PDB file of N, CA and C in Angstrom:
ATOM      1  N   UNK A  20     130.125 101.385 116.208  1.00  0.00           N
ATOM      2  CA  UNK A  20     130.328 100.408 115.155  1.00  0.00           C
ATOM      3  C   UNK A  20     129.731  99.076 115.559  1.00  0.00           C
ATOM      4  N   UNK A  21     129.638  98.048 114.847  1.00  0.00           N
ATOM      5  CA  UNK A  21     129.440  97.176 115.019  1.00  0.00           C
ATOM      6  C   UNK A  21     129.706  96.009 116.366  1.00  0.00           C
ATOM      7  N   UNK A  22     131.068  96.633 117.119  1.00  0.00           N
ATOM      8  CA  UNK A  22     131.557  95.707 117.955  1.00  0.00           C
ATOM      9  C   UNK A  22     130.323  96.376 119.338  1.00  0.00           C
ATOM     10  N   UNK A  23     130.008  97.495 119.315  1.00  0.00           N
ATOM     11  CA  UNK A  23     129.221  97.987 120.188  1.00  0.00           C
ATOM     12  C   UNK A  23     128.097  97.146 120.139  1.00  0.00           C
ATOM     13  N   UNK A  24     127.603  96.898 119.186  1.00  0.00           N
ATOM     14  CA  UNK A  24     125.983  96.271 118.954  1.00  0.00           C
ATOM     15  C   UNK A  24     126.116  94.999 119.065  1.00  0.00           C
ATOM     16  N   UNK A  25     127.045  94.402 118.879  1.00  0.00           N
ATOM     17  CA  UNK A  25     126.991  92.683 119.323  1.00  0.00           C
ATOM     18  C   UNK A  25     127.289  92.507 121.067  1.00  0.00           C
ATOM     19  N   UNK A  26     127.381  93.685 122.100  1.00  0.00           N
ATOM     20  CA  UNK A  26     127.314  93.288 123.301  1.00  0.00           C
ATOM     21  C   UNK A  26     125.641  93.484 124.012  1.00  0.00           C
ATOM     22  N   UNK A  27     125.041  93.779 123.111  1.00  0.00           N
ATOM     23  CA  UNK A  27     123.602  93.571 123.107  1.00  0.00           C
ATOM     24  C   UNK A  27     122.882  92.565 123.336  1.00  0.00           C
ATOM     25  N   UNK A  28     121.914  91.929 124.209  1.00  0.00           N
ATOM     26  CA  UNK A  28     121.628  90.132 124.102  1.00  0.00           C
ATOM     27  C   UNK A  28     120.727  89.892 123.130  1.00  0.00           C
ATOM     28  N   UNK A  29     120.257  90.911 122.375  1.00  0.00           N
ATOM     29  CA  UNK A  29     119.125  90.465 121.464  1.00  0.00           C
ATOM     30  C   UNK A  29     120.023  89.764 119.864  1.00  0.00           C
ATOM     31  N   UNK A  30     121.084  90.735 120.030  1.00  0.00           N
ATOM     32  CA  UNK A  30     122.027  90.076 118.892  1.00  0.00           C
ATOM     33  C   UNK A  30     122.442  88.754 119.468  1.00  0.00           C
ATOM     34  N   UNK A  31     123.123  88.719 120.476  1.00  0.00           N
ATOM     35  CA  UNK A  31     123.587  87.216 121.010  1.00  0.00           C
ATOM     36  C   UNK A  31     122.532  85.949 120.522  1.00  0.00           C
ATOM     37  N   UNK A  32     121.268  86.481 120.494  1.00  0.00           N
ATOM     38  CA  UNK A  32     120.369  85.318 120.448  1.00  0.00           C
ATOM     39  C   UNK A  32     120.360  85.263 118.735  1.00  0.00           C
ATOM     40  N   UNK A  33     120.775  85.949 117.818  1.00  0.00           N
ATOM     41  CA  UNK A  33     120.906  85.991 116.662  1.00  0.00           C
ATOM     42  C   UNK A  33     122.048  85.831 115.821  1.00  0.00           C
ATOM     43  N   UNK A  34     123.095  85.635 116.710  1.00  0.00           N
ATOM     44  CA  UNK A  34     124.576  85.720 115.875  1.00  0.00           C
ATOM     45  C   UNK A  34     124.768  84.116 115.914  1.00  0.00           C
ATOM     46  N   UNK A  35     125.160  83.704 114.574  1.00  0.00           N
ATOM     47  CA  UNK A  35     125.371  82.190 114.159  1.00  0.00           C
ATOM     48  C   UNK A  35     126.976  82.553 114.021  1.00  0.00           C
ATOM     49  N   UNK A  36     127.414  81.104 114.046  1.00  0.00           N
ATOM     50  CA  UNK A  36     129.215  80.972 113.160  1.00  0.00           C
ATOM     51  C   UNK A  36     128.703  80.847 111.726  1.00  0.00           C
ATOM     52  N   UNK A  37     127.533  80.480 110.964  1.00  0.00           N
ATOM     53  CA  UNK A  37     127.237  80.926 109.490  1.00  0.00           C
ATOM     54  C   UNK A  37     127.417  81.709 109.357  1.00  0.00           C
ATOM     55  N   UNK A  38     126.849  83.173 110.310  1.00  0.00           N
ATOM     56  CA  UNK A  38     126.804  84.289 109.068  1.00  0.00           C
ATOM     57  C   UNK A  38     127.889  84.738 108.919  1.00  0.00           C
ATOM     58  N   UNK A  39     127.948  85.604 108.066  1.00  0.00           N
ATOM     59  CA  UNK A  39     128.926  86.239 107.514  1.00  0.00           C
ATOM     60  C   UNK A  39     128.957  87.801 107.344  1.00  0.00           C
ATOM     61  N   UNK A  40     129.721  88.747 107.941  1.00  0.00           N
ATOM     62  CA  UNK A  40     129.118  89.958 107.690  1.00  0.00           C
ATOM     63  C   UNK A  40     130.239  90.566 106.174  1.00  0.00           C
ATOM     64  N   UNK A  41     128.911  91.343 105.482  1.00  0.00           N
ATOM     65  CA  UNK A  41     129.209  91.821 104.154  1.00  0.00           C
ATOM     66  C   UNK A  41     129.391  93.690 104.191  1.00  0.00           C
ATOM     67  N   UNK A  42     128.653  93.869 105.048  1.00  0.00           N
ATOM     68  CA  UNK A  42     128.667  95.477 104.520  1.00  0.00           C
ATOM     69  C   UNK A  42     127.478  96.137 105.671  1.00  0.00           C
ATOM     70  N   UNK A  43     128.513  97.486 106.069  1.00  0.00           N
ATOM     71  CA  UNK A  43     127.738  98.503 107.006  1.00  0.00           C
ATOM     72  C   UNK A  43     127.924  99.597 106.623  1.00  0.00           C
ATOM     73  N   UNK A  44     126.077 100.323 106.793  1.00  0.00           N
ATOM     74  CA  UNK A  44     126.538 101.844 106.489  1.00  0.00           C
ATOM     75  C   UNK A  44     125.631 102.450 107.251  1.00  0.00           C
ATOM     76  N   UNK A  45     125.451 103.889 106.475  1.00  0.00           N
ATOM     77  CA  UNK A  45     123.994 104.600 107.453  1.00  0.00           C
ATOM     78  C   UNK A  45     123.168 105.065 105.915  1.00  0.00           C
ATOM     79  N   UNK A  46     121.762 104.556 106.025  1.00  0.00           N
ATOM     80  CA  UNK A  46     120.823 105.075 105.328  1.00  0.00           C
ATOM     81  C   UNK A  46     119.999 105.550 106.218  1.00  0.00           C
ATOM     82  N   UNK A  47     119.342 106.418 105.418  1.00  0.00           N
ATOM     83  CA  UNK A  47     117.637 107.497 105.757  1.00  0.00           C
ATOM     84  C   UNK A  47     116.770 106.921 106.069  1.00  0.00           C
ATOM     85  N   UNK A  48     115.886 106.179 106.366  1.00  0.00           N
ATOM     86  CA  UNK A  48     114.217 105.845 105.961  1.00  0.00           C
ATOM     87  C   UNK A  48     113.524 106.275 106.221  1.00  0.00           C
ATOM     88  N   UNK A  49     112.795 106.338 105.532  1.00  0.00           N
ATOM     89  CA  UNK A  49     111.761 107.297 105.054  1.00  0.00           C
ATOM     90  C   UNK A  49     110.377 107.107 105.849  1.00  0.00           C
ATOM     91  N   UNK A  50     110.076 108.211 106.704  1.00  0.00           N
ATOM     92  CA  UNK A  50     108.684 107.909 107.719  1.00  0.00           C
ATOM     93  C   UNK A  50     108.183 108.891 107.449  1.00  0.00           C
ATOM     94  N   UNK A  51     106.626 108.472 107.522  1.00  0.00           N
ATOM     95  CA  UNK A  51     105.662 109.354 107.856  1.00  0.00           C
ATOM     96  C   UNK A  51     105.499 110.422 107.899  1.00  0.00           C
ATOM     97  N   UNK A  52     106.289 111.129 109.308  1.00  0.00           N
ATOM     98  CA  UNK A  52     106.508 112.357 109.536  1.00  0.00           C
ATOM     99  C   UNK A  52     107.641 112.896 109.579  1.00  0.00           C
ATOM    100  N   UNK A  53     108.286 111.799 109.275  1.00  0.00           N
ATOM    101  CA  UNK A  53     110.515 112.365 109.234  1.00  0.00           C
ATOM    102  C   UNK A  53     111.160 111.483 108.956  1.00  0.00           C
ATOM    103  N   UNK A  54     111.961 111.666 108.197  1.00  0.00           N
ATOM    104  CA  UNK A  54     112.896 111.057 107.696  1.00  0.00           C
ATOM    105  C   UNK A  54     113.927 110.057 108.784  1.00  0.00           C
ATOM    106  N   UNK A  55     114.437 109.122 109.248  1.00  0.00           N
ATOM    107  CA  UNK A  55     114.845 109.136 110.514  1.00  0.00           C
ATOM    108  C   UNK A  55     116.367 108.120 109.794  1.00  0.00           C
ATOM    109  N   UNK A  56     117.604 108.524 110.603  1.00  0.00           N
ATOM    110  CA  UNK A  56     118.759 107.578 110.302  1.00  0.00           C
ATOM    111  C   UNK A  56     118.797 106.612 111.317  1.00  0.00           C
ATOM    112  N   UNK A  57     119.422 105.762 109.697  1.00  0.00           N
ATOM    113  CA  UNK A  57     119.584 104.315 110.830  1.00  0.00           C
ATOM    114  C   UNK A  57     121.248 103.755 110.353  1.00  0.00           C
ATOM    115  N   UNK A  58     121.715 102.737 111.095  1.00  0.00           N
ATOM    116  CA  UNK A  58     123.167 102.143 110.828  1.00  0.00           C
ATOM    117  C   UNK A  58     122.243 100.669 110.592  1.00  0.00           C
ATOM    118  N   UNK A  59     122.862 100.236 109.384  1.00  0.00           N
ATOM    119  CA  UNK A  59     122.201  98.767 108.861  1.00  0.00           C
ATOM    120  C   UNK A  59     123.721  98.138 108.814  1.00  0.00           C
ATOM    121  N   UNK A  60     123.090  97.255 108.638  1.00  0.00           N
ATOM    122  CA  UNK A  60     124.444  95.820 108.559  1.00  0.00           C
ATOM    123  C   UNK A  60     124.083  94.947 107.385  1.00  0.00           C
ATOM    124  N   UNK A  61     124.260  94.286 106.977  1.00  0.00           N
ATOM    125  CA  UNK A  61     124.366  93.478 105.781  1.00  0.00           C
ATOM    126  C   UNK A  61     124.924  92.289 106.134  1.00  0.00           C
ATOM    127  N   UNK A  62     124.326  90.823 106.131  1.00  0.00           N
ATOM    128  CA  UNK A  62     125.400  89.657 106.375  1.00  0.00           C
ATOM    129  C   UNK A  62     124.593  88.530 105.497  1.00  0.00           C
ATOM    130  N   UNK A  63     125.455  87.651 105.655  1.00  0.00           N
ATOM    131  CA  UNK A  63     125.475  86.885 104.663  1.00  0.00           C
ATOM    132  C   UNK A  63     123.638  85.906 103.939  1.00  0.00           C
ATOM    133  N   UNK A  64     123.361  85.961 105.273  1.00  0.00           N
ATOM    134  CA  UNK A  64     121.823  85.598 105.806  1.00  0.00           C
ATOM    135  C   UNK A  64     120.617  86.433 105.960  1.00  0.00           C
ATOM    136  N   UNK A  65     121.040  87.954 106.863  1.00  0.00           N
ATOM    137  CA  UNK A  65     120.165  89.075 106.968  1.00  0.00           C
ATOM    138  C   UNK A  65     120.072  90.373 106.886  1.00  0.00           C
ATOM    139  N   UNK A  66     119.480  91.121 107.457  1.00  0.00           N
ATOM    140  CA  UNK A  66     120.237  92.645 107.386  1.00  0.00           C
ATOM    141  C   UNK A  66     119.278  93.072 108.446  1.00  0.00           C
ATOM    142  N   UNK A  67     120.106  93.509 109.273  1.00  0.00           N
ATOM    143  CA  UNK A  67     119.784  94.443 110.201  1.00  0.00           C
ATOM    144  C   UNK A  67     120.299  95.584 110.249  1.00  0.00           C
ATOM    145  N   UNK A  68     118.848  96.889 111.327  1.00  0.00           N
ATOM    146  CA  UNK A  68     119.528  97.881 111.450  1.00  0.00           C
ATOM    147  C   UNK A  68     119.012  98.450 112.950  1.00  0.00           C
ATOM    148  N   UNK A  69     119.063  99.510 113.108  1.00  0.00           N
ATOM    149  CA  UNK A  69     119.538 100.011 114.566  1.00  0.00           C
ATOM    150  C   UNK A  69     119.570 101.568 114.667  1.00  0.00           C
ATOM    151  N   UNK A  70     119.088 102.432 115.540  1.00  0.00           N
ATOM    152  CA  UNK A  70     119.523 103.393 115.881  1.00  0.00           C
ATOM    153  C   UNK A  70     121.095 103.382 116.660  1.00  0.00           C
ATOM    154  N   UNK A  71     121.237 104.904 116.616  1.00  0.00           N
ATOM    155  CA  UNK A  71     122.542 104.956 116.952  1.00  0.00           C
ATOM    156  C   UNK A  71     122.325 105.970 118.084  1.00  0.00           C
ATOM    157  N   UNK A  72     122.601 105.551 119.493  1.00  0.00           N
ATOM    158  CA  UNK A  72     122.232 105.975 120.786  1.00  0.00           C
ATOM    159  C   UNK A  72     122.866 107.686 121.030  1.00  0.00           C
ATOM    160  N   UNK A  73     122.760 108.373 121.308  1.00  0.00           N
ATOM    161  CA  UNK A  73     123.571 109.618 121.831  1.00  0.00           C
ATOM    162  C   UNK A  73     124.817 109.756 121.956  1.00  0.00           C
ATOM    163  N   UNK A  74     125.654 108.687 122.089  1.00  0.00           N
ATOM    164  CA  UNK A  74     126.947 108.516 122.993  1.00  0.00           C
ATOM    165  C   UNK A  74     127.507 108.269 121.394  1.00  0.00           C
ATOM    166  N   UNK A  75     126.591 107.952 120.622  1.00  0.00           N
ATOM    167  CA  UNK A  75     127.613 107.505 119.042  1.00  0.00           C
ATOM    168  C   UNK A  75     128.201 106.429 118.901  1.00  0.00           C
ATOM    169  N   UNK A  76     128.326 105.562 120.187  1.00  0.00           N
ATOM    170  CA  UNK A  76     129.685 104.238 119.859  1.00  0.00           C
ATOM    171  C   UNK A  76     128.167 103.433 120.349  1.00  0.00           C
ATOM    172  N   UNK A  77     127.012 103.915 120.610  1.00  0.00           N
ATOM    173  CA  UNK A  77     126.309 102.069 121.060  1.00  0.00           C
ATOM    174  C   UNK A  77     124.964 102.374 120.198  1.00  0.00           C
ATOM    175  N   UNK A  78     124.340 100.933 119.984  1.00  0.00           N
ATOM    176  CA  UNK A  78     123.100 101.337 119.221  1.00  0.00           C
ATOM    177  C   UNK A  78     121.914 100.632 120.119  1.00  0.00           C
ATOM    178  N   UNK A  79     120.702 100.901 119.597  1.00  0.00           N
ATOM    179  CA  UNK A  79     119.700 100.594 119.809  1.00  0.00           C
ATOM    180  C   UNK A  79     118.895  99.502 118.607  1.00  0.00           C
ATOM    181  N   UNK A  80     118.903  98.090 119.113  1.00  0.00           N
ATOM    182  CA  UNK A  80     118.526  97.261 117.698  1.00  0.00           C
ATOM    183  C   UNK A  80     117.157  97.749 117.742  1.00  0.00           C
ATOM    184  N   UNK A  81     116.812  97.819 116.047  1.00  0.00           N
ATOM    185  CA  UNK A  81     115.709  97.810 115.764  1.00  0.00           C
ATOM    186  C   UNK A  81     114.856  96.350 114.890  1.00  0.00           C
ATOM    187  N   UNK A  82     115.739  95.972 114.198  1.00  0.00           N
ATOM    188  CA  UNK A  82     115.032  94.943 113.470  1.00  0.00           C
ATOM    189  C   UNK A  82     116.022  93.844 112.614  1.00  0.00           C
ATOM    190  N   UNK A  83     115.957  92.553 112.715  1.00  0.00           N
ATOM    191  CA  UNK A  83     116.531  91.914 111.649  1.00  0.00           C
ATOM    192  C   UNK A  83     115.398  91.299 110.918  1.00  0.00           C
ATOM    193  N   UNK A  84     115.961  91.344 109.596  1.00  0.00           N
ATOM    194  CA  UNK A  84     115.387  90.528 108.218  1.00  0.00           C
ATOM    195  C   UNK A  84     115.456  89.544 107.571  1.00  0.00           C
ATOM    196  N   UNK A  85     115.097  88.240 108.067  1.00  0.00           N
ATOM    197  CA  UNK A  85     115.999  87.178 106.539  1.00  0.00           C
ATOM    198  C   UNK A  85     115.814  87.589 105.302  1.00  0.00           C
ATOM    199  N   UNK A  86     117.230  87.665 104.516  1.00  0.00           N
ATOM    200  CA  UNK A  86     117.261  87.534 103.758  1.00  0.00           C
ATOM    201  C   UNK A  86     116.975  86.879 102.231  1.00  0.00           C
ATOM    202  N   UNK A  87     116.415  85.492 102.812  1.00  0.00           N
ATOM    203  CA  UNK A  87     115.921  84.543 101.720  1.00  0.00           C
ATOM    204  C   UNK A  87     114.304  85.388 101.756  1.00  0.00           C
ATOM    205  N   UNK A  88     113.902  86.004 102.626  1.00  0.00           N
ATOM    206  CA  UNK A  88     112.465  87.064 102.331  1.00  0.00           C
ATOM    207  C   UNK A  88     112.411  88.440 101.970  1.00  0.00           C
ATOM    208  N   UNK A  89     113.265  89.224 101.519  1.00  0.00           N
ATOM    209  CA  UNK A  89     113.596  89.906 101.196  1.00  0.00           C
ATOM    210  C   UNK A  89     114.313  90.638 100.099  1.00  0.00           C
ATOM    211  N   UNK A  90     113.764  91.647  99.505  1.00  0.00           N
ATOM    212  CA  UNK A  90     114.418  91.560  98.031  1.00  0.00           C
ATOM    213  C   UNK A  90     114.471  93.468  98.103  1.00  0.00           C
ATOM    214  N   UNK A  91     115.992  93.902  97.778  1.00  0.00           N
ATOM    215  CA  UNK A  91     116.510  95.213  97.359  1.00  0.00           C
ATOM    216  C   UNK A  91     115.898  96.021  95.913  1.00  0.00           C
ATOM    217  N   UNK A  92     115.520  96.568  95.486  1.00  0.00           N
ATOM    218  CA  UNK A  92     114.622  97.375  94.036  1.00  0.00           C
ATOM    219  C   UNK A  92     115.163  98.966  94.344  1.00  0.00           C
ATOM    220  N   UNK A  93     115.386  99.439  93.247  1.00  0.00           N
ATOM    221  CA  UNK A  93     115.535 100.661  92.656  1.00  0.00           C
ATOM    222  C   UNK A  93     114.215 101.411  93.163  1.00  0.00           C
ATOM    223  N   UNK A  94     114.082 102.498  93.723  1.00  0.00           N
ATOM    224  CA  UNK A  94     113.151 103.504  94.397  1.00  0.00           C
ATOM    225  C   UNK A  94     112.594 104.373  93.158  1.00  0.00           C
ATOM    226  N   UNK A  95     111.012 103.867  92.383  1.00  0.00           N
ATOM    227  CA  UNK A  95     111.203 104.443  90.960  1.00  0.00           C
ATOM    228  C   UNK A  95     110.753 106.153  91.243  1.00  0.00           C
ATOM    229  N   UNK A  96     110.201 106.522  92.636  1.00  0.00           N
ATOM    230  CA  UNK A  96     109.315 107.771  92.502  1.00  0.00           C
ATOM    231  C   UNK A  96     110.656 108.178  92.292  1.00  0.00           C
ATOM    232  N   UNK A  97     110.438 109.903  91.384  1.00  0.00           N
ATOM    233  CA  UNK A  97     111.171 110.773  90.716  1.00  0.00           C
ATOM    234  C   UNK A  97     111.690 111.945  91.919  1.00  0.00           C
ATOM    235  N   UNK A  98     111.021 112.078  92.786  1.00  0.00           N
ATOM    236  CA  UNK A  98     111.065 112.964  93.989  1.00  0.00           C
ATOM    237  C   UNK A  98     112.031 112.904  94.904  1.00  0.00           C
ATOM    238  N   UNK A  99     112.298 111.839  95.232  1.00  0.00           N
ATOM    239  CA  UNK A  99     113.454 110.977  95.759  1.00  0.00           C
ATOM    240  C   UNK A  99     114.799 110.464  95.404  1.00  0.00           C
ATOM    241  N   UNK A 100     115.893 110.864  95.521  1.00  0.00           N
ATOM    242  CA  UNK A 100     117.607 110.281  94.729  1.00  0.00           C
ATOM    243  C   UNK A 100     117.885 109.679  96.047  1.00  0.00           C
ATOM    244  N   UNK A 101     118.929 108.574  95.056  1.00  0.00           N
ATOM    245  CA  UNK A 101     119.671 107.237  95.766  1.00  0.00           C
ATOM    246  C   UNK A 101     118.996 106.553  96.411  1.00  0.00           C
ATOM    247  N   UNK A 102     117.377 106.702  96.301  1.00  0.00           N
ATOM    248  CA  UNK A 102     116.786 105.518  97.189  1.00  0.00           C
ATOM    249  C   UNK A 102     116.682 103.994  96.656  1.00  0.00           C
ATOM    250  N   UNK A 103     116.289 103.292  97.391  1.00  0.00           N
ATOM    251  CA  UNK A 103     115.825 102.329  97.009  1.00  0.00           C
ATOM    252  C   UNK A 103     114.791 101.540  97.888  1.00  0.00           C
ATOM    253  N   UNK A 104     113.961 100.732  97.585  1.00  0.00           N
ATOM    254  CA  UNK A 104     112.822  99.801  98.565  1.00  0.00           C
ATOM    255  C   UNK A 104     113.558  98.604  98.701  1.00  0.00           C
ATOM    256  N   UNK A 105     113.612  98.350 100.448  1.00  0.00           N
ATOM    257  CA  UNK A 105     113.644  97.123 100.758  1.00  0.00           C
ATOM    258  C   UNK A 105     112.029  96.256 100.978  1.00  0.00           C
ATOM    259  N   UNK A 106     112.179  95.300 100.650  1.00  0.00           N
ATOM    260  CA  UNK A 106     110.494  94.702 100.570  1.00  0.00           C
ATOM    261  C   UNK A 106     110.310  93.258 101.241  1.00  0.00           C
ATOM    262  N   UNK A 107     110.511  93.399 102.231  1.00  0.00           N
ATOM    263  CA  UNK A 107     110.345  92.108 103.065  1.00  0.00           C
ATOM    264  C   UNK A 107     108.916  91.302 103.563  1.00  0.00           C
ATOM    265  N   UNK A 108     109.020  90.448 103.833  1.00  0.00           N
ATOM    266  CA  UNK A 108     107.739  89.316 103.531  1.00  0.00           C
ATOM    267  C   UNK A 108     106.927  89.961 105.135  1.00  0.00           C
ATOM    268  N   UNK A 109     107.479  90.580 106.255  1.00  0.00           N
ATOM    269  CA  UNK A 109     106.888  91.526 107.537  1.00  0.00           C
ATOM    270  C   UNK A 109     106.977  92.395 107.414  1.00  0.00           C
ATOM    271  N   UNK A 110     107.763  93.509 106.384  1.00  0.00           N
ATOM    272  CA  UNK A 110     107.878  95.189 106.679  1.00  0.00           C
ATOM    273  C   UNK A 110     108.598  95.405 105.348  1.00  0.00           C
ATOM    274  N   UNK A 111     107.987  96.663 104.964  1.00  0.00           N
ATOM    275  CA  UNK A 111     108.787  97.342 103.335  1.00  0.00           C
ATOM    276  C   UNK A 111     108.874  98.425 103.666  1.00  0.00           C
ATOM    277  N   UNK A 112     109.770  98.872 103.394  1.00  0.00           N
ATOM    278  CA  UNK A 112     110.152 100.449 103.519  1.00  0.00           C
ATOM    279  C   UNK A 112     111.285 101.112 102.532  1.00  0.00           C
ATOM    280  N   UNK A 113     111.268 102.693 102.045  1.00  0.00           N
ATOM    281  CA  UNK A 113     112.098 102.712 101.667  1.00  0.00           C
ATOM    282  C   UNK A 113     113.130 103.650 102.605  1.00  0.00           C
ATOM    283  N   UNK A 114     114.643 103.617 101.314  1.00  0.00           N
ATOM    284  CA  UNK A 114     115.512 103.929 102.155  1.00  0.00           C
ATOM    285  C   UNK A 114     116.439 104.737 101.736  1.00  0.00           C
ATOM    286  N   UNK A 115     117.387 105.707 102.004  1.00  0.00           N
ATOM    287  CA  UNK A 115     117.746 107.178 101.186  1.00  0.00           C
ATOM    288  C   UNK A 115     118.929 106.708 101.378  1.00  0.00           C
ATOM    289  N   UNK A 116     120.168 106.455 100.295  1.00  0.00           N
ATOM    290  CA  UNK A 116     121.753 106.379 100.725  1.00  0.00           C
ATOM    291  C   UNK A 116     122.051 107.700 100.409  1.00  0.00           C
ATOM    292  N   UNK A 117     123.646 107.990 101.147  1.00  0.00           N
ATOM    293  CA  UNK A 117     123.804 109.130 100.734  1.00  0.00           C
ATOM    294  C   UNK A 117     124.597 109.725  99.022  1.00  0.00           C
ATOM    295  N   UNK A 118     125.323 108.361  98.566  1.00  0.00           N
ATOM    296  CA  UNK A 118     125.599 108.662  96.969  1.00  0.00           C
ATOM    297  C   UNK A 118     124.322 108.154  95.831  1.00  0.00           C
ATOM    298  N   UNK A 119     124.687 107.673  94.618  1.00  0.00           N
ATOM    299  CA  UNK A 119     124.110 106.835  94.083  1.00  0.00           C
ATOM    300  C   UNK A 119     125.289 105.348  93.733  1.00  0.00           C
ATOM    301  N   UNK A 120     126.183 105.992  94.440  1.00  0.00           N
ATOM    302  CA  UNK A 120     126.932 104.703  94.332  1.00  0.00           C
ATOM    303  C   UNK A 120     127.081 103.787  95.498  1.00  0.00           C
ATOM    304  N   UNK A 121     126.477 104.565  96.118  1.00  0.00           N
ATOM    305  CA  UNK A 121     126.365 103.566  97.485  1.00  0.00           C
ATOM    306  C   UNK A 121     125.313 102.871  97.896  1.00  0.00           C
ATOM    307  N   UNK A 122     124.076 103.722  96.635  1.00  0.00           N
ATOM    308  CA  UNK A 122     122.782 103.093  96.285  1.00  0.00           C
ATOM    309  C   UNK A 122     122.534 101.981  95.699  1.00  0.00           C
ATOM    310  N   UNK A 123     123.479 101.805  94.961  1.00  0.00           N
ATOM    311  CA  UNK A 123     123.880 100.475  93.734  1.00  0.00           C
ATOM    312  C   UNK A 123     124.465  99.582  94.705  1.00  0.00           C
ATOM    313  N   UNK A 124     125.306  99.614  95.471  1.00  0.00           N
ATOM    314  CA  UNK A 124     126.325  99.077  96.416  1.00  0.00           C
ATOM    315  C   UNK A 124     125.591  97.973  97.014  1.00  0.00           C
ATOM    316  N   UNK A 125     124.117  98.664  97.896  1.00  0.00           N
ATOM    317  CA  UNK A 125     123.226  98.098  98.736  1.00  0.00           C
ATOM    318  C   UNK A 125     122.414  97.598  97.784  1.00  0.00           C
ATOM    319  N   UNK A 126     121.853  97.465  96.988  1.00  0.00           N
ATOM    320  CA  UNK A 126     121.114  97.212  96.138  1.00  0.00           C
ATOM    321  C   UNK A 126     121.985  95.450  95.689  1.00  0.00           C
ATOM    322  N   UNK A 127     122.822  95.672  95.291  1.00  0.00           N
ATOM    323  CA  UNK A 127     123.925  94.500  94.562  1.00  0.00           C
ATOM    324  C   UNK A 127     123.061  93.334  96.064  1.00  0.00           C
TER     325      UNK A 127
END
């Protein structure tokens, strides 16, 4: 969970008393050659996400996003359910939830 990934120093150099955390889950994203899961976070400022190491309780950061560069959209290809594109001003990708209500959720 989360308390695992903030003993990380790359978060230390990123955690403000602003932010605010809103919402964690696990989405899909969608690569190349495989589909790969990730645990994202949601806060008030950014969203980051992370692999989730072998052991299950620690992660591996992969990336944070500001949020003021970044914008959530409905995933229109037909091939694909519950996705949606994150589209950030360094990296876009999309991303597979596992309901469609949890698609809307992240999206909001």
């Amino acid at each position: 969970s989360f308390v695992s990934l903030v003993s990380d120093p790359i978060v230390h150099r990123i955690a403000t008393m602003e932010r605010v955390f809103l919402r964690e889950g696990q989405l899909t994203k969608v690569c190349r050659k495989q589909h790969k899961p990730f645990t994202f976070w949601l806060f008030s400022d950014c969203l980051m996400y992370a692999t989730a190491l072998p052991s299950g309780v620690k992660f591996k950061f992969n990336r944070s996003m500001e949020l003021r560069s970044v914008t959530a959209v409905a995933h229109t290809a037909t091939s694909v359910s519950n996705a949606f594109d994150i589209l950030g001003a360094e990296k876009s990708f999309v991303v597979i939830a596992k309901s469609a209500e949890d698609c809307e959720q992240w999206i909001e």
